[in-house]
Short mmCIF file of C-alpha atoms in Angstrom, two decimals:
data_model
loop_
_atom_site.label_atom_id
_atom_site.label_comp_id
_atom_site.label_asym_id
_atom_site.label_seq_id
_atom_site.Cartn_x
_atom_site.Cartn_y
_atom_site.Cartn_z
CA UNK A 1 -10.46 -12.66 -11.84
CA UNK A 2 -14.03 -14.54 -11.54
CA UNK A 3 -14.62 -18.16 -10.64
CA UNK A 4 -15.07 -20.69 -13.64
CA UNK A 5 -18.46 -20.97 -14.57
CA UNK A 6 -18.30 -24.43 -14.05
CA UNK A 7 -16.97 -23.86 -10.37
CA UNK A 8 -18.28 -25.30 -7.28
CA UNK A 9 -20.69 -23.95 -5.13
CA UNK A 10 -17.84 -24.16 -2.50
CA UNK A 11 -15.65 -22.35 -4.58
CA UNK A 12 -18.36 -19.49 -5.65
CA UNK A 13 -18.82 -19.19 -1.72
CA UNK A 14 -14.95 -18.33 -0.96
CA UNK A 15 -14.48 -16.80 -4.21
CA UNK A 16 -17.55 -14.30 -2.94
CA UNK A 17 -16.23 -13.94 0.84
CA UNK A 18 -13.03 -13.08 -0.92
CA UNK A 19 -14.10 -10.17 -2.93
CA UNK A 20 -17.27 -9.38 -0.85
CA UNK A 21 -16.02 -9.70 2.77
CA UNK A 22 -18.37 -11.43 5.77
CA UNK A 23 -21.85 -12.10 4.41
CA UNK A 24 -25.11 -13.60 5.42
CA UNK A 25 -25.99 -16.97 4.27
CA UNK A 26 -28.94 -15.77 2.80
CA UNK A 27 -26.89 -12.52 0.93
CA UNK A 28 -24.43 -15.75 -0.59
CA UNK A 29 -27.51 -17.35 -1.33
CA UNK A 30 -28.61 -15.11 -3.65
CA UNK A 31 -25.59 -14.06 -5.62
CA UNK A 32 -24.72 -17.26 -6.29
CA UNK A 33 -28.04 -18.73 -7.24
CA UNK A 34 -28.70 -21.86 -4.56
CA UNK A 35 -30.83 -21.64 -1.69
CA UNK A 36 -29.99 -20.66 1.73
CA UNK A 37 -30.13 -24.03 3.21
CA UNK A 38 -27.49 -25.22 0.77
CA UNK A 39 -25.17 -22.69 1.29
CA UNK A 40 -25.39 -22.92 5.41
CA UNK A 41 -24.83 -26.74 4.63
CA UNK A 42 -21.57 -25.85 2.54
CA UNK A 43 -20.77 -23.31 5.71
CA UNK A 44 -20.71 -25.82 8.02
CA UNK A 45 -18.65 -27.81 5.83
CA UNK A 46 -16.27 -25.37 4.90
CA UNK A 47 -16.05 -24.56 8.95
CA UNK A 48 -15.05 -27.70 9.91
CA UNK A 49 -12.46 -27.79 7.53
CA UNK A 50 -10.86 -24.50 8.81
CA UNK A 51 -11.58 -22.09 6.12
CA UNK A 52 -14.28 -19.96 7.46
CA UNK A 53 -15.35 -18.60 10.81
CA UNK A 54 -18.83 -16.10 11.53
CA UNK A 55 -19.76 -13.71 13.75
CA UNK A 56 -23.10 -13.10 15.13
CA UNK A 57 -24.35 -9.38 14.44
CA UNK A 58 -26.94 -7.34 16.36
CA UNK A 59 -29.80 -6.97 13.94
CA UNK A 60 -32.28 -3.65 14.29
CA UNK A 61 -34.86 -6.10 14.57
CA UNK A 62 -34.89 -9.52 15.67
CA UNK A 63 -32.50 -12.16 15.93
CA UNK A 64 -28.92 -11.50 15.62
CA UNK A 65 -27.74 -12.09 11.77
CA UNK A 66 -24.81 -14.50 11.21
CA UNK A 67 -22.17 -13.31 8.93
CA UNK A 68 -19.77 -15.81 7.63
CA UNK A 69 -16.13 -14.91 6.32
CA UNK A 70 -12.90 -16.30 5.33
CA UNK A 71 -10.01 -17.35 8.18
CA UNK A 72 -6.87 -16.64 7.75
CA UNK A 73 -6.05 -20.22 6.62
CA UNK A 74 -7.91 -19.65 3.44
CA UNK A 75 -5.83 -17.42 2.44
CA UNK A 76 -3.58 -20.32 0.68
CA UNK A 77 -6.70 -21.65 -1.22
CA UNK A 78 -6.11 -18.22 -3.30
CA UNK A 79 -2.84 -18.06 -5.85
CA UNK A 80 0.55 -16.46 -4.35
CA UNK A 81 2.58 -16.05 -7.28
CA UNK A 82 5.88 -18.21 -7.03
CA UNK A 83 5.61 -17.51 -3.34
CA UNK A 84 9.19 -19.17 -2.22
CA UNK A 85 11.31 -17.83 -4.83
CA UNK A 86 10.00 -14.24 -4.47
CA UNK A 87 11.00 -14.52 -0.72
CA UNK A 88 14.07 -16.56 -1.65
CA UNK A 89 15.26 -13.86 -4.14
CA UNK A 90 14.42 -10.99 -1.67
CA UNK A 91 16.76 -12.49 0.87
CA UNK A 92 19.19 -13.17 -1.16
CA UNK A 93 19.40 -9.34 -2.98
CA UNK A 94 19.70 -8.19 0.42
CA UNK A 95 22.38 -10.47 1.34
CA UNK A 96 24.55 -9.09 -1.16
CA UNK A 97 23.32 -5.86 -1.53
CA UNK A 98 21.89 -5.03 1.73
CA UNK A 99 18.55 -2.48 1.72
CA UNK A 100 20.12 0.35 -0.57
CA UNK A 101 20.27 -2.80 -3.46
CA UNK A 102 17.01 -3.82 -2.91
CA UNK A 103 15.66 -0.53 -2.52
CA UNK A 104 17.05 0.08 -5.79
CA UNK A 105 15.80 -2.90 -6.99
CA UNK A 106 11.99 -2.32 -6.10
CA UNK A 107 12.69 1.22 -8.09
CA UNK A 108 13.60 -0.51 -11.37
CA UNK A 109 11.14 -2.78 -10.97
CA UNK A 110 8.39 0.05 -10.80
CA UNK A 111 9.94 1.79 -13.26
CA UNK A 112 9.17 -1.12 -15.94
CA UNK A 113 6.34 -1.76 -14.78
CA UNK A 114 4.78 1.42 -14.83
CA UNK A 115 6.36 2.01 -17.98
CA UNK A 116 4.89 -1.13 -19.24
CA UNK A 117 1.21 -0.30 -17.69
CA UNK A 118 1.46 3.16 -19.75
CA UNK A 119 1.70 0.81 -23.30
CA UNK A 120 -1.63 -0.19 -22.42
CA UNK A 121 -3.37 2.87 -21.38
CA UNK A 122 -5.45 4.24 -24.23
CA UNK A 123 -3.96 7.36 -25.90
CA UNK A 124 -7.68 9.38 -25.36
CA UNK A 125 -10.57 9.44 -23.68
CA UNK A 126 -12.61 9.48 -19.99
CA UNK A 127 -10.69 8.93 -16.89
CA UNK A 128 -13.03 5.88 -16.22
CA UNK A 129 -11.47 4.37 -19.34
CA UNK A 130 -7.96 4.61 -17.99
CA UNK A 131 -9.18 2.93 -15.08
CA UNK A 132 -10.93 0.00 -16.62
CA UNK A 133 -8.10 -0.91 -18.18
CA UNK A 134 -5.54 -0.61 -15.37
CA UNK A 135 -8.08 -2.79 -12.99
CA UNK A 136 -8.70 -5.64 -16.21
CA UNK A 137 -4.28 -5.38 -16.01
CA UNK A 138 -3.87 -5.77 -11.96
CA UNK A 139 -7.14 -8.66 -12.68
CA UNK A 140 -4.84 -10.54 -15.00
CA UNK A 141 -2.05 -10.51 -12.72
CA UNK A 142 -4.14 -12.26 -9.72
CA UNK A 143 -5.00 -9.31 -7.94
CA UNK A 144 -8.87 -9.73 -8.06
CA UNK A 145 -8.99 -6.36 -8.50
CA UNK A 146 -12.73 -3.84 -9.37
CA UNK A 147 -13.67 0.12 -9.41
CA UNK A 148 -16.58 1.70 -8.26
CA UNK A 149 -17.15 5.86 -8.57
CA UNK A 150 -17.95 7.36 -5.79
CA UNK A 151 -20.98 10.28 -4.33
CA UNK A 152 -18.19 13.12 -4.08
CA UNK A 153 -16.63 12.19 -7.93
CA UNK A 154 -13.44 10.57 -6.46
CA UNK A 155 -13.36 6.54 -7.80
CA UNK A 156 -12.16 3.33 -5.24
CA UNK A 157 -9.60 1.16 -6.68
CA UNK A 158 -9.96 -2.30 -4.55
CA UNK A 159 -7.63 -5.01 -4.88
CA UNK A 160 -9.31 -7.78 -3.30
CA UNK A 161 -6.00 -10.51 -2.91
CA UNK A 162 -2.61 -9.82 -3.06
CA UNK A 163 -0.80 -12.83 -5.07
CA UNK A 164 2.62 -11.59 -3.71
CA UNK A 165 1.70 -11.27 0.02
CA UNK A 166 4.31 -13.46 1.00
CA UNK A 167 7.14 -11.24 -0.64
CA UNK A 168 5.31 -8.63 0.77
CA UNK A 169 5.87 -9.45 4.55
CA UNK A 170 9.46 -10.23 3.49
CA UNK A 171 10.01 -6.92 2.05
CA UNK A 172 7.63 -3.84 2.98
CA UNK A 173 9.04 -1.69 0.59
CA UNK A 174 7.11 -3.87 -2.07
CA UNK A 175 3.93 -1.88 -0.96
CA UNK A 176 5.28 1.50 -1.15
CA UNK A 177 6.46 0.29 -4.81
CA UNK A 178 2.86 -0.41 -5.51
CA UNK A 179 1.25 2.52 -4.29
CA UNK A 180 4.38 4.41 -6.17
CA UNK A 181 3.08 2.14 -9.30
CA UNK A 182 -0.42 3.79 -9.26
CA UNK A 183 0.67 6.98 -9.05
CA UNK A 184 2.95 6.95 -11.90
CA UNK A 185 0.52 5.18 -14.03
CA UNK A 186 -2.27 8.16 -13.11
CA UNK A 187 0.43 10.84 -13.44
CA UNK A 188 -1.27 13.74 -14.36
CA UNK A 189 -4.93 12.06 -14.34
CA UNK A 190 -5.73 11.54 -10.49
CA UNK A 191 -4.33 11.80 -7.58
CA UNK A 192 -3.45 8.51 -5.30
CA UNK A 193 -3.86 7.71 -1.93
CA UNK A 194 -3.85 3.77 -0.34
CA UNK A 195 -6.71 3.66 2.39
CA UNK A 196 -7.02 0.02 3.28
CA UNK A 197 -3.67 -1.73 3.90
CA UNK A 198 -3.34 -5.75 3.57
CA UNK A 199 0.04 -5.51 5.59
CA UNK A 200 -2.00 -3.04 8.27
CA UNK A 201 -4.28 -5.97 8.94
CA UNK A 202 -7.10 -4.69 6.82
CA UNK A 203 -9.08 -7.48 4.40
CA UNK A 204 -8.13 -5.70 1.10
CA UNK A 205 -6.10 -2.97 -0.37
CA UNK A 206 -8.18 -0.22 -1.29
CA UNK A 207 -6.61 2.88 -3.15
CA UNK A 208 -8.58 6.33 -3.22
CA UNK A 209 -8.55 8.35 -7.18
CA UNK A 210 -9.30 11.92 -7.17
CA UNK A 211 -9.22 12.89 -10.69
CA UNK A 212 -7.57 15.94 -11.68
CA UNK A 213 -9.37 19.24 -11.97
CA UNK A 214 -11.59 18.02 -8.53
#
């Protein structure tokens, strides 16, 4: 997920403190192609109106640098996919089936989807491949979602916004279905690991790939 081309500056801004995490004005500045001054103006604007906070940093040299990032608030300027009936239908599966049914539930569920994931993985070729697709599928469904490789040959798997975070608090076991999700997906190509928990109070979920054979 990217921001329109024809988005806002405000929007690029969040859209970058989203994915990037606290940033300078100046470090905004230039990945989104204004100057400095007009993104401390949309800052302060964007402050006022609850949706981001900064911190001053200790610099090595000179003044302390002023990093800006998202409040907690903003988190409902980013899509939650059907947010109330998610929660609505978690309750009410565990109303009438109590935790075994909904256990049982978040099983199927990663069963189809896993199975549906595996459709879409390409029959042959690199492990980076297999990725790329599975981040452009986790992209589609809101999860603003990116790889990188890393110095010791293992990849990072980020997932920037969760667009079911609200089901999420409702039922934990959702998690454990998605880190289960990833793993049956890379079955035999990498081994999976969740680093950085949303639910844990981190900023993003981040999901560790050692390929097999390493």
């Amino acid at each position: 997920m990217k921001p329109e081309p024809s988005a806002s500056a405000r929007e690029k801004i969040l859209f970058y403190l989203k994915t990037k995490g606290p940033q300078t004005a100046s470090r905004i500045a230039g990945r989104i192609g204004i100057t400095p001054m007009a993104v401390r103006q949309h800052l302060y604007q964007l402050e006022q109106d609850g949706q981001v906070t900064f911190e001053d940093r200790k610099a090595p040299v000179g003044r302390p640098a002023r990093h800006w990032g998202l409040t907690a608030g903003a988190a409902a300027l980013f899509p939650d996919s059907h947010a109330d009936l998610l929660v609505g239908l978690i309750d009410a599966v565990r109303g009438a089936f109590g935790e075994p049914g909904l256990e049982r539930l978040i099983a199927e569920r990663v069963r189809q989807q896993s199975a549906a994931y595996r459709k879409r993985m390409p029959e042959s070729g690199s492990f980076e491949k297999r990725l790329s697709v599975l981040v452009g599928l986790r992209r589609d469904e809101g999860y603003m979602a990116e790889w990188q490789k890393e110095r010791d040959g293992s990849y990072t798997l980020v997932e920037n916004h969760c667009p079911i975070c609200d089901a999420a608090k409702a039922c934990p076991g959702i998690c454990g279905g998605e880190l289960a999700l990833f793993q049956a997906v890379l079955s035999g190509h990498a081994r999976v690991e969740r680093t950085e928990h949303m639910m844990e109070g981190a900023r993003r979920c981040v999901y560790r790939l050692h390929p097999a054979g390493r």
